[in-house]
Coordinates of C-alpha atoms in Angstrom, one line a residue:
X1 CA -7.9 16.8 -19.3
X2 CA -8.0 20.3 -17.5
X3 CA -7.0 23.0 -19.0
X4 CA -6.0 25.1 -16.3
X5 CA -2.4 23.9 -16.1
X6 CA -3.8 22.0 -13.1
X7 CA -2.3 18.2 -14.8
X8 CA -0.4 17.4 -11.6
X9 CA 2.8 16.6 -10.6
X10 CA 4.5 13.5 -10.2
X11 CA 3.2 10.8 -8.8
X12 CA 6.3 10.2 -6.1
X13 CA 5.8 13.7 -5.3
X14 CA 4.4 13.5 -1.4
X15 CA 4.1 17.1 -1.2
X16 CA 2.2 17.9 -4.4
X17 CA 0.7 20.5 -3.0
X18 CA 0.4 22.4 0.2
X19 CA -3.1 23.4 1.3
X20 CA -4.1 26.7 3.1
X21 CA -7.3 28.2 5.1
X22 CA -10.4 29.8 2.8
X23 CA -9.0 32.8 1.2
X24 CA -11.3 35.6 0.0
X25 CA -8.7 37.6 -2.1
X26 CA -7.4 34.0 -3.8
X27 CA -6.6 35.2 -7.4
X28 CA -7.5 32.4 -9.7
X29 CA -4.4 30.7 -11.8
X30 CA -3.6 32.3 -15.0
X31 CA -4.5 30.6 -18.4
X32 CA -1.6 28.5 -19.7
X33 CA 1.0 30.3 -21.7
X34 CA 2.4 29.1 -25.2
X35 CA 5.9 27.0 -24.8
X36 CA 8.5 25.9 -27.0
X37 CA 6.7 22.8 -29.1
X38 CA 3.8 25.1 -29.8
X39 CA 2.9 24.7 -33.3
X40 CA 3.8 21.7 -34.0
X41 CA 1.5 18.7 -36.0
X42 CA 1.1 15.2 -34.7
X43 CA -0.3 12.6 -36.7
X44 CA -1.0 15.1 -39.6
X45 CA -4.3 16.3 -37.5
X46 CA -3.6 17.8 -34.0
X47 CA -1.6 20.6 -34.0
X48 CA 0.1 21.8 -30.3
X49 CA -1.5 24.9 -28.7
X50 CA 0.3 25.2 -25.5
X51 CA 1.3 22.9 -22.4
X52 CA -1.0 22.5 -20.0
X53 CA 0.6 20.9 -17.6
X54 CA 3.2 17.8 -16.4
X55 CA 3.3 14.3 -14.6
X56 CA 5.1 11.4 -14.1
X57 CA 4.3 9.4 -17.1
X58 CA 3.8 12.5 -19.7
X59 CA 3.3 16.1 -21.0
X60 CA -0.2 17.7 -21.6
X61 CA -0.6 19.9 -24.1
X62 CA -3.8 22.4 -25.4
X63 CA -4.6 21.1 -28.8
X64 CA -6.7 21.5 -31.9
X65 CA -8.1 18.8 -34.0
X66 CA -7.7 20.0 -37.5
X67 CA -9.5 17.0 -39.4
X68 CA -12.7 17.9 -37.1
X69 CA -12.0 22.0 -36.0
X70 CA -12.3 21.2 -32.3
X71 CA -9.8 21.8 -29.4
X72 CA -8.4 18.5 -27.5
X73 CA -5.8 18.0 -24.9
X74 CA -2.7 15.7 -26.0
X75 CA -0.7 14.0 -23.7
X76 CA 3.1 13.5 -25.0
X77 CA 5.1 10.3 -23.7
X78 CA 7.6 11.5 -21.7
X79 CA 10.6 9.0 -20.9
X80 CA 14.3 9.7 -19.7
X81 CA 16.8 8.9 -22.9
X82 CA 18.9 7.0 -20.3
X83 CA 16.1 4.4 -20.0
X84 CA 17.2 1.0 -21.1
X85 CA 15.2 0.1 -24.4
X86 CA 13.3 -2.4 -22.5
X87 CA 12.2 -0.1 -19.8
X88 CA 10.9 2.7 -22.7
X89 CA 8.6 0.3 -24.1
X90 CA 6.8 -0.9 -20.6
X91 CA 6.6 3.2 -20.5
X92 CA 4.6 3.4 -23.9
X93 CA 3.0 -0.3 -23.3
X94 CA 1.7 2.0 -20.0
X95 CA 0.4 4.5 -22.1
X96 CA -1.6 2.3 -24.6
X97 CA -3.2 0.6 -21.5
X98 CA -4.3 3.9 -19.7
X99 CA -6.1 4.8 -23.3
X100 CA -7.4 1.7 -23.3
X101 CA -8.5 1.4 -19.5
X102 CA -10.1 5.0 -20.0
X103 CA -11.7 3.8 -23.5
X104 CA -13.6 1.1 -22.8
X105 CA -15.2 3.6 -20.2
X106 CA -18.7 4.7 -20.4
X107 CA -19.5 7.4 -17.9
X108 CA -20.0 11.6 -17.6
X109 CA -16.7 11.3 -15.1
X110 CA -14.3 9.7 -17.0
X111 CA -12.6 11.8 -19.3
X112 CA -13.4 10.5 -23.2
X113 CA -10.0 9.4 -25.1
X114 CA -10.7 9.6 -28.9
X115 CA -7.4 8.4 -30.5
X116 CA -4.1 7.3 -29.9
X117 CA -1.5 8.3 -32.1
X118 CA 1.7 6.6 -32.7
X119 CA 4.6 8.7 -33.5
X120 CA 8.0 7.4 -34.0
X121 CA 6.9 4.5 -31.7
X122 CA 5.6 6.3 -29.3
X123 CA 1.8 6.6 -28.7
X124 CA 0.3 10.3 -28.1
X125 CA -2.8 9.8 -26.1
X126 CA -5.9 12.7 -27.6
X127 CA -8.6 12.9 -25.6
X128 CA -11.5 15.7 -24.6
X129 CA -10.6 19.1 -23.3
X130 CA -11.8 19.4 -20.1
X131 CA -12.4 23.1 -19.3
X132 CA -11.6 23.8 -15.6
X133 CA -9.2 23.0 -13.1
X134 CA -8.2 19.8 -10.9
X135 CA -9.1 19.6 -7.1
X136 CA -5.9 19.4 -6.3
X137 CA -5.0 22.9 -7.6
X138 CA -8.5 24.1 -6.0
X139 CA -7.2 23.1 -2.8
X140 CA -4.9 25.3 -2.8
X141 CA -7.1 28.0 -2.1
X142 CA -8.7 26.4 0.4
X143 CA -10.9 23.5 1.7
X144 CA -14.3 22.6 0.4
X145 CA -17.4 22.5 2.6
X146 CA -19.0 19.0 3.1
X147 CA -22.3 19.5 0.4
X148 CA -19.3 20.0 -2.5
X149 CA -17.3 17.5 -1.2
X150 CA -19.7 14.9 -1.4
X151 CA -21.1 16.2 -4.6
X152 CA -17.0 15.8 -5.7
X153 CA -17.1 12.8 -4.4
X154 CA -20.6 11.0 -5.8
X155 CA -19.5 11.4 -8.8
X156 CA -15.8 10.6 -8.7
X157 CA -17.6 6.9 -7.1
X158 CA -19.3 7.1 -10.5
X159 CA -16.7 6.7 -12.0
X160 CA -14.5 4.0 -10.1
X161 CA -18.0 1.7 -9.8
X162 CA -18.1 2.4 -14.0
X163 CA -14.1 1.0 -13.6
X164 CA -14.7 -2.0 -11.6
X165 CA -17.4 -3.2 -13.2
X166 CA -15.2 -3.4 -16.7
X167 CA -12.6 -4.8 -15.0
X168 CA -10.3 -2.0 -14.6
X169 CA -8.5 -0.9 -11.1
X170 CA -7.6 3.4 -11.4
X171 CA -5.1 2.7 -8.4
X172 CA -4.0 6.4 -8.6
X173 CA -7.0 8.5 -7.2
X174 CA -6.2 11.9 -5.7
X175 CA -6.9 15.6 -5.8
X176 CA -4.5 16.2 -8.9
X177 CA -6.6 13.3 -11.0
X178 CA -9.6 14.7 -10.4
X179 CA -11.1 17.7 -12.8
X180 CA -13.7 20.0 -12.2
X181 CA -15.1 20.7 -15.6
X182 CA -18.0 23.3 -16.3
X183 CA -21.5 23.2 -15.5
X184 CA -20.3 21.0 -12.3
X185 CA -18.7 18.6 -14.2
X186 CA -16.4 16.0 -12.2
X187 CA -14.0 13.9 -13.9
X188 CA -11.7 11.5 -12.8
X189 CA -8.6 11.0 -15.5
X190 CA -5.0 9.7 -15.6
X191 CA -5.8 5.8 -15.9
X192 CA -2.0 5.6 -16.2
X193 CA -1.1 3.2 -14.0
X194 CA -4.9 1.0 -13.7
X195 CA -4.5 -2.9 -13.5
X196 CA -7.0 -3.8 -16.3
X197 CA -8.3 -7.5 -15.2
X198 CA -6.6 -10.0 -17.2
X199 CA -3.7 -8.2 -18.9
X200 CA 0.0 -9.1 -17.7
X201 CA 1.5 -6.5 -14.4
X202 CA 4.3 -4.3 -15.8
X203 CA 6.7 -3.7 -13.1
X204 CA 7.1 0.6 -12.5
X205 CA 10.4 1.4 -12.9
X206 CA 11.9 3.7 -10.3
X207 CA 9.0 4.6 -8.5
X208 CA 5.9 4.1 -6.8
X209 CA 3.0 2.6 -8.5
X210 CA 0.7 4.9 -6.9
X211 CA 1.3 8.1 -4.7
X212 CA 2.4 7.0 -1.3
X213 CA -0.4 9.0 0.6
X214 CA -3.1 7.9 -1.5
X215 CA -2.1 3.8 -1.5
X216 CA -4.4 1.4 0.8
X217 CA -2.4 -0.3 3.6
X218 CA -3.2 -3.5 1.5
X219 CA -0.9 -2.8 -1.4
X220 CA 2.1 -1.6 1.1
X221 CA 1.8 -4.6 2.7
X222 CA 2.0 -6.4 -1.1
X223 CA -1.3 -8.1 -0.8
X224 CA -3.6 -8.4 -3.6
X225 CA -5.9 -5.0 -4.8
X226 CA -9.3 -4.6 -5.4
X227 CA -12.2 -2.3 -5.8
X228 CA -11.8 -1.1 -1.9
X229 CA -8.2 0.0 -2.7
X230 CA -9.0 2.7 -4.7
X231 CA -12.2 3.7 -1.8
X232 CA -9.4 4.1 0.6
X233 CA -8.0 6.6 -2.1
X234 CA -11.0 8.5 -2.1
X235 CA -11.5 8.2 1.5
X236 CA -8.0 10.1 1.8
X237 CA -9.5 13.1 -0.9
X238 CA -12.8 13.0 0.6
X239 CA -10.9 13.8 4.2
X240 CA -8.0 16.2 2.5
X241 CA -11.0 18.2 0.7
X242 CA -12.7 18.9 3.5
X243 CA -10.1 19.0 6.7
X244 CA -7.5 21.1 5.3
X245 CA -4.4 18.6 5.5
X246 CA -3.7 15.3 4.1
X247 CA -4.1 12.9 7.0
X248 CA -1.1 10.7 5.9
X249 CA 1.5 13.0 4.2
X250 CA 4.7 12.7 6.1
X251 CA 8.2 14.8 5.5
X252 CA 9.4 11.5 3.6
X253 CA 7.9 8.2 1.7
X254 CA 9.0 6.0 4.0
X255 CA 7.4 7.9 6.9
X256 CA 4.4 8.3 4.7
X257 CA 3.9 4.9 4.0
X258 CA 4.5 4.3 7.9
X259 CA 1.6 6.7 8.6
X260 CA -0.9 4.8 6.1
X261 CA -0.3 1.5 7.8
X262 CA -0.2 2.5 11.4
X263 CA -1.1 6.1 12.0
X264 CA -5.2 7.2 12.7
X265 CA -6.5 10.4 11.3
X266 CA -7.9 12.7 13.7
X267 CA -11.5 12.3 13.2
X268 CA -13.2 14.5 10.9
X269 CA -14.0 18.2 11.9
X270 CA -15.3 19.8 9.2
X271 CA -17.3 16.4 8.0
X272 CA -19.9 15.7 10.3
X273 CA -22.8 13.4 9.9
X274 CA -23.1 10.9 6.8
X275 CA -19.9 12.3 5.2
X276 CA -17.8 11.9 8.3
X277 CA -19.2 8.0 8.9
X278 CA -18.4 7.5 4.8
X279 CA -14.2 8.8 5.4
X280 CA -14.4 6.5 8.6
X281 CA -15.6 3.7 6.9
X282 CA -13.2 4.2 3.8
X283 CA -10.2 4.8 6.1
X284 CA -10.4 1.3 7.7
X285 CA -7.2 -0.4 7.6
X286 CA -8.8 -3.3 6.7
X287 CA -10.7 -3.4 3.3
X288 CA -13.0 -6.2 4.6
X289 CA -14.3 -3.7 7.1
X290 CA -15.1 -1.1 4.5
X291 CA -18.5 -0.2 3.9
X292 CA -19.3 -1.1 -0.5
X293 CA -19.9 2.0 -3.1
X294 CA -23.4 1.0 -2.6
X295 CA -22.9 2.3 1.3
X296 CA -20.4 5.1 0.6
X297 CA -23.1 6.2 -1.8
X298 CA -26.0 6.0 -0.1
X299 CA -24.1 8.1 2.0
X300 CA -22.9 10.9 0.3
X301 CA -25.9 11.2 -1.2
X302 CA -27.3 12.1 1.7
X303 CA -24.5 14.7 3.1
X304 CA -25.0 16.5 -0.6
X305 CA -28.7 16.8 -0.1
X306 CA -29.2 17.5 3.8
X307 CA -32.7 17.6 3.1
X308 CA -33.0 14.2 1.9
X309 CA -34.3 11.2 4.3
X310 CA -30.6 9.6 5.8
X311 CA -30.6 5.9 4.4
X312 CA -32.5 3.3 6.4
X313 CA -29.2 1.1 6.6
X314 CA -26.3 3.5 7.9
X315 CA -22.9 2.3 8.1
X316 CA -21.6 1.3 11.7
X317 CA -17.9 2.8 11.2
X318 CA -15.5 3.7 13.7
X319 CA -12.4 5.4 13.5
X320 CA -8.7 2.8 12.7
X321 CA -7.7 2.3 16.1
X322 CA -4.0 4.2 16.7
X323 CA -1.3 2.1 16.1
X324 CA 2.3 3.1 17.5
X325 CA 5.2 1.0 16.3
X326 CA 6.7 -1.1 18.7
X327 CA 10.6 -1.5 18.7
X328 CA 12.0 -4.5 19.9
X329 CA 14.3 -5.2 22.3
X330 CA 18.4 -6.6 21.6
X331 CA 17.0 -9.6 23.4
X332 CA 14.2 -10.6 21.8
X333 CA 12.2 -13.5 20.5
X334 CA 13.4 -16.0 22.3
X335 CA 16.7 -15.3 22.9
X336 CA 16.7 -14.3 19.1
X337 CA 16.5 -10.4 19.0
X338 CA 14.9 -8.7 16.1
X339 CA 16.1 -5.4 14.6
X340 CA 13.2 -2.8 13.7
X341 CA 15.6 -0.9 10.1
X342 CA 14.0 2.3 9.3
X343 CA 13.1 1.9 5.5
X344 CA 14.6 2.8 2.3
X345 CA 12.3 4.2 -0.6
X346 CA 14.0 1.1 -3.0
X347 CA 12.3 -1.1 -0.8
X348 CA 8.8 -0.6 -1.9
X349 CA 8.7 -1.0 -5.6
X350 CA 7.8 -4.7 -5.4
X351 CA 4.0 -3.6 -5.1
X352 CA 2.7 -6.6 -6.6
X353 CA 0.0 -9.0 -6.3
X354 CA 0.6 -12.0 -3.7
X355 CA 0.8 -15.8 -4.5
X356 CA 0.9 -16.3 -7.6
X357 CA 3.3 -18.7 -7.7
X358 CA 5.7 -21.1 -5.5
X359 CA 6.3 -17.8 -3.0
X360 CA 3.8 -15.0 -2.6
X361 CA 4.3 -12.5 -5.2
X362 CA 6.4 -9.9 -3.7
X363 CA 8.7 -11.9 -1.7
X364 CA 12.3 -13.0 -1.9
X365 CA 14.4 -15.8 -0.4
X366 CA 17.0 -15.3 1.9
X367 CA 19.8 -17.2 2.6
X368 CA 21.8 -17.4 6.0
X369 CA 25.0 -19.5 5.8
X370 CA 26.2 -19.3 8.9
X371 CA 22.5 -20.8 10.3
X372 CA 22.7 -23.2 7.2
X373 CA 19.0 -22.5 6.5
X374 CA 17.1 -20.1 3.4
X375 CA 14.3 -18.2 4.4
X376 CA 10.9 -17.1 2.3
X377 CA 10.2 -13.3 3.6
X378 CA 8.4 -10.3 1.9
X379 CA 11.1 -8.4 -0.1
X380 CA 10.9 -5.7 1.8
X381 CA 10.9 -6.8 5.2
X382 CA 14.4 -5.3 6.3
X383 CA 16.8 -7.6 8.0
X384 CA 18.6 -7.8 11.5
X385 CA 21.6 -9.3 13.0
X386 CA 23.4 -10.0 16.3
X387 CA 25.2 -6.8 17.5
X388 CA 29.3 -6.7 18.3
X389 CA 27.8 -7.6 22.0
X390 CA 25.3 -10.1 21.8
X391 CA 26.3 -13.5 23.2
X392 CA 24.0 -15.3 20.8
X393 CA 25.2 -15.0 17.6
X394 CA 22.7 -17.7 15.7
X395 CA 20.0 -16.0 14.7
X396 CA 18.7 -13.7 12.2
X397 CA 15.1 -11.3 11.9
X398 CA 13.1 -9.6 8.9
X399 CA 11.1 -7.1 9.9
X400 CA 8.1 -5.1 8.4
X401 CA 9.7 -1.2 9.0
X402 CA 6.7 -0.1 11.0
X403 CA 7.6 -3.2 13.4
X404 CA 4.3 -4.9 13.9
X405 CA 5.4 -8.1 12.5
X406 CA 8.8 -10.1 12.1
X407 CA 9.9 -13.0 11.3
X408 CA 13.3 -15.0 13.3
X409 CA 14.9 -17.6 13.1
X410 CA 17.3 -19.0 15.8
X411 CA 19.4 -22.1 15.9
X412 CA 20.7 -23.4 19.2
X413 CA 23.7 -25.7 18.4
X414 CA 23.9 -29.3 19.8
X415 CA 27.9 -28.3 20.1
X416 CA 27.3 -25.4 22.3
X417 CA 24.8 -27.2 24.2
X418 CA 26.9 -27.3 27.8
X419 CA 23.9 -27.0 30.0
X420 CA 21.6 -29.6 27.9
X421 CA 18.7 -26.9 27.2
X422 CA 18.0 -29.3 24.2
X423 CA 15.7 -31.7 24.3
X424 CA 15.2 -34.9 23.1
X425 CA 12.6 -33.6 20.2
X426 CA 11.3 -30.7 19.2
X427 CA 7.5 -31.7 20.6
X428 CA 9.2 -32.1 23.6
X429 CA 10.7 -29.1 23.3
X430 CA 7.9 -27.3 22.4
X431 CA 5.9 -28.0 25.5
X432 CA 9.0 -26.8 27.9
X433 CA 8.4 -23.7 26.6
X434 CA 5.2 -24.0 26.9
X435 CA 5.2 -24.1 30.4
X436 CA 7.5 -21.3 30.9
X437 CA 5.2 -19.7 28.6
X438 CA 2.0 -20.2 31.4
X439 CA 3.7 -19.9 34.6
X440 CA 6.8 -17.6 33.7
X441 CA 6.3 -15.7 30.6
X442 CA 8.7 -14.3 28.9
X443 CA 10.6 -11.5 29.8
X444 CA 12.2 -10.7 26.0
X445 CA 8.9 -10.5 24.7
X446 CA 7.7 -8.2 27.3
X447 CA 4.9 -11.8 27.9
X448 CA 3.3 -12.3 31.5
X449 CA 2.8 -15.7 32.8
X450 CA -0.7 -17.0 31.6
X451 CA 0.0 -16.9 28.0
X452 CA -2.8 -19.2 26.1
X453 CA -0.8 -22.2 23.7
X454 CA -2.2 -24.0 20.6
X455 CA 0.3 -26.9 20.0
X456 CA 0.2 -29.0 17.0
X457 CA 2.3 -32.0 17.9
X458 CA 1.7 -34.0 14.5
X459 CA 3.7 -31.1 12.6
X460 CA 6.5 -32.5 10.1
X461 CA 9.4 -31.5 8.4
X462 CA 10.4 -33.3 5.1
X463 CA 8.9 -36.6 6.8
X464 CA 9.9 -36.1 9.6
X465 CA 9.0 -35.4 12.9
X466 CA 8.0 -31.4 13.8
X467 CA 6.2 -29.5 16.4
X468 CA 4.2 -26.0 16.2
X469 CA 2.6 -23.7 18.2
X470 CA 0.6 -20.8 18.4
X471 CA 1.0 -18.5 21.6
X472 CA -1.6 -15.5 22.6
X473 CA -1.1 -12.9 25.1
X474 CA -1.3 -9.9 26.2
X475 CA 1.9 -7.6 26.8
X476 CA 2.7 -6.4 30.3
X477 CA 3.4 -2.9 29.2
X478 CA 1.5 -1.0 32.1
X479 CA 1.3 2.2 30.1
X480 CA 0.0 0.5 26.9
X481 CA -0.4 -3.3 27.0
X482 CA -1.1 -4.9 23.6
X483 CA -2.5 -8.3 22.2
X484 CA 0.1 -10.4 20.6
X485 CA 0.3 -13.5 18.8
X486 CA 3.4 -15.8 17.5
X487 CA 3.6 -19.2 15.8
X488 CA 6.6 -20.4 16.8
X489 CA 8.0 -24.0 14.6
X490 CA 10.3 -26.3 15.6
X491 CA 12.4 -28.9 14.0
X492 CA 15.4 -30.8 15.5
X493 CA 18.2 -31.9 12.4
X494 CA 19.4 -35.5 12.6
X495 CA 22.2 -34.0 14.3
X496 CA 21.0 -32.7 17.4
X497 CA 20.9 -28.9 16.5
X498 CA 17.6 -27.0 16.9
X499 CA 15.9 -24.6 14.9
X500 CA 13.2 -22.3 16.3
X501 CA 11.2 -20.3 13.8
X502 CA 8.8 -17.4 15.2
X503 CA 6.6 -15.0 13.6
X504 CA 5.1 -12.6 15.7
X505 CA 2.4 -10.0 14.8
X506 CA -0.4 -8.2 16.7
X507 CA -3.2 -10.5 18.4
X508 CA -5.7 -8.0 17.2
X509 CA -6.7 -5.4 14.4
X510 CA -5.8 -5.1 10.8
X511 CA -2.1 -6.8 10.6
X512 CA -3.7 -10.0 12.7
X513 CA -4.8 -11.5 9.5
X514 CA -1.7 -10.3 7.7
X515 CA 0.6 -11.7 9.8
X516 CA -0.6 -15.6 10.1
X517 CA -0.6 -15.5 6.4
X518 CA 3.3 -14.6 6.4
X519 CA 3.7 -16.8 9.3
X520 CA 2.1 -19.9 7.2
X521 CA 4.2 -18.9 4.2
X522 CA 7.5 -18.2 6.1
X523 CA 6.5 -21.6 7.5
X524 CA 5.9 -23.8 4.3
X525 CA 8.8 -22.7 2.8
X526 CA 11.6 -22.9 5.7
X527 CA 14.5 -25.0 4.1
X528 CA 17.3 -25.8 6.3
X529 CA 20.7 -26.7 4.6
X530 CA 21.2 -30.0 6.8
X531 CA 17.7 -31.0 8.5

């Protein structure tokens, strides 16, 4: 742990810390000043120097181990008295796992723990004394040229390859968890919220679990994490170090988040040549489509040593292609409409791993009463509704806030039928739209005629006779015209009523994949009241 004061700052902090041009006349941070708690003895050994530093999950305090005469750094559980008892022990149950994520460690760049100390329940994490500062409060001064960064950034890959293969996910890489020790010394610390493999989630209370900028789109979206979650995190400090701005720090989290899904980095200025292809590579969108440590390495190897032979494999990388949120139209989908709902921070906490269980992890079920029918939808897809002027009021949307893919459902009444737009069954109906689909389009969903169908006539519902489709076309936006896809599934009650159900999601790029699996969830676990 540094002992410059340079600990961090909390990890839903988005602007944790602003970053300016070189400065010659930068005056270096004083040394960390004694505070009230100094003094005191934990554990009948380490007795409190001065605080170094804060973060979300604890204080950091300059130490000295009295039983072996050597200075440590101490971090002090820090939890809100409010906190429901339950909610204090996932806290501390969080602390005993970063200790023991950052224990069964072996490697120069993670930061040694040597004890955990339980006082009055609550575990006090000791580990080494890292003399320096972290890169986050080096920033500050100014940016870093590329040889340093990818020195930085070698060895903070040291590290996370040392994590993954023990099992252990960081999940929280960024400037403020990274040290820079003496003699050159790197260290990546703050294991405080890592998913060790085969140990039970805790649910974070109240926050992110992660900082916003720093997450991979994979766990906004609520899909599963792996090893190339935290290289898109140090893809995002490699880029930071070196450009002089954080390429997805918004004014807000929700606009931050927004950014990481859909916005694309200007390419790299400052990083040119190996280092520029590795951020590239690490900022794809899709973590299929990054290059392995192996390549990031080979890599930055190269971009600290200029002078070395490039590597006889390079990484074909190109920049995330731009993505600008699309906002629907009242008249969408069919006749349905879908509202695009800006999002509310509350809505991202469920950052969880997907199906593992009868839903995806992370969703919810929703229940429309008036449409008699329950749908499966992430949790934080935000919902829309007819407006006071619509003259369709029977359908309902859930929308992914950056508006790339939603999910409607829309109920045309055998009742209100007047003019007999329902057909006898929904295959039949299914291939009436399909030929307005081919030779009319479809004005709502801004679709020209010639749109390609994939029917699946043999689709059922509870035994009973279905229909399903998959539609791909191009938009007829002149200025900007954009693959689409939908899968749009019918059913037709006993009654006469019929139910259409459409997701729709880009036809191309990094939420193409994304979207057919919510489309084949939302799908499988449609359950209409009367069918």
């Amino acid at each position: 742990m540094s002992s410059d004061g340079g600990v961090g700052h909390p990890a839903d902090d988005t602007t944790s810390f602003v970053l300016q041009p070189p400065s010659p006349n930068a005056v270096p941070q004083p040394p960390a000043v004694p505070t009230q708690g100094t003094g005191r003895l934990i554990a009948g050994r380490y007795r409190l120097l001065a605080k170094l530093g804060h973060g979300g999950m604890g204080t950091v305090w300059r130490a000295k181990d009295e039983m072996v005469d050597r200075e440590v750094a101490v971090k002090e559980p820090r939890v809100p008295d409010h906190l429901p008892e339950r909610e204090r022990a996932n806290a501390f149950e969080r602390m005993r796992r970063e200790a023991r994520a950052a224990a069964r460690l072996d490697h120069p760049a993670v930061v040694d723990v040597h004890d955990v100390a339980v006082v009055d329940g609550r575990p006090w994490i000791v580990m080494e004394l890292v003399h320096g500062r972290s890169l986050g409060g080096a920033l500050q001064e100014g940016t870093l040229d590329a040889r340093e960064a990818a020195r930085i950034g070698l060895q903070v890959l040291g590290a996370l390859e040392a994590a993954h293969a023990a099992g252990v996910l960081h999940r929280d890489v960024k400037p403020d968890n990274v040290l820079l020790g003496r003699y050159d010394r790197v260290v990546l610390t703050d294991f405080g919220i890592a998913q060790i493999e085969g140990e039970t989630n805790l649910t974070d209370t109240g926050g992110f679990v992660g900082s916003p900028e720093y997450i991979a789109p994979e766990r906004v979206l609520g899909q599963r994490p792996g090893p190339a979650s935290d290289l898109w995190s140090l893809g995002v400090v490699l880029y930071t170090a070196t450009e002089g701005v954080s390429p997805f720090r918004r004014s807000n989290t929700p606009a931050t988040l927004q950014s990481v899904l859909n916005a694309a980095p200007a390419a790299p200025a400052a990083a040119r040549g190996p280092l520029s292809e590795a951020i590239n590579g690490l900022l794809h969108k899709d973590p299929a489509r990054r290059p392995t440590a192996a390549q990031v390495r080979a890599l930055l190897e190269t971009a600290a040593n200029p002078q070395a032979p490039e590597p006889t494999q390079r990484v074909q990388v190109t920049a995330p292609a731009t993505r600008s949120p699309r906002r629907l139209g009242r008249k969408a989908w069919l006749g349905a409409g879908a509202a695009v709902v800006a999002a509310a921070v509350a809505g991202y906490l469920l950052l969880a791993d997907p199906f593992a269980g009868p839903l995806p992890d992370g969703w919810a079920k929703r229940t429309d009463a008036k449409l008699g029918v329950t749908l499966a939808v992430p949790a934080a897809y935000q919902p829309g509704h007819p407006e006071k002027d619509d003259t369709d009021k029977n359908w309902v949307s859930y929308t992914d806030w950056s508006g790339s893919i939603a999910i409607v459902v829309h109920l045309a009444r055998r009742s209100d039928d007047s003019q007999h737009e329902i057909l006898s069954n929904a295959t039949a109906q299914m291939l009436d739209d399909n030929e307005k689909f081919r030779n009319e389009g479809a004005y709502e969903l801004d679709m020209p005629k010639g749109a390609k169908t994939d029917p699946d006539k043999n689709a059922t519902y509870h035994g009973r006779a279905a229909a399903r489709n998959t539609v791909v076309y191009t938009t007829d936006d002149s200025q900007n015209p954009r693959p689409r896809e939908l899968q749009i599934f019918y059913y037709r009650t006993k009654s006469g009523d019929l139910y259409k159900l459409t997701v729709s999601y880009p036809g191309k790029g990094d939420f193409t994949a994304r979207g057919r699996d919510v489309a084949k969830a939302a799908i499988a676990n449609l359950d209409i009241k009367k069918p």
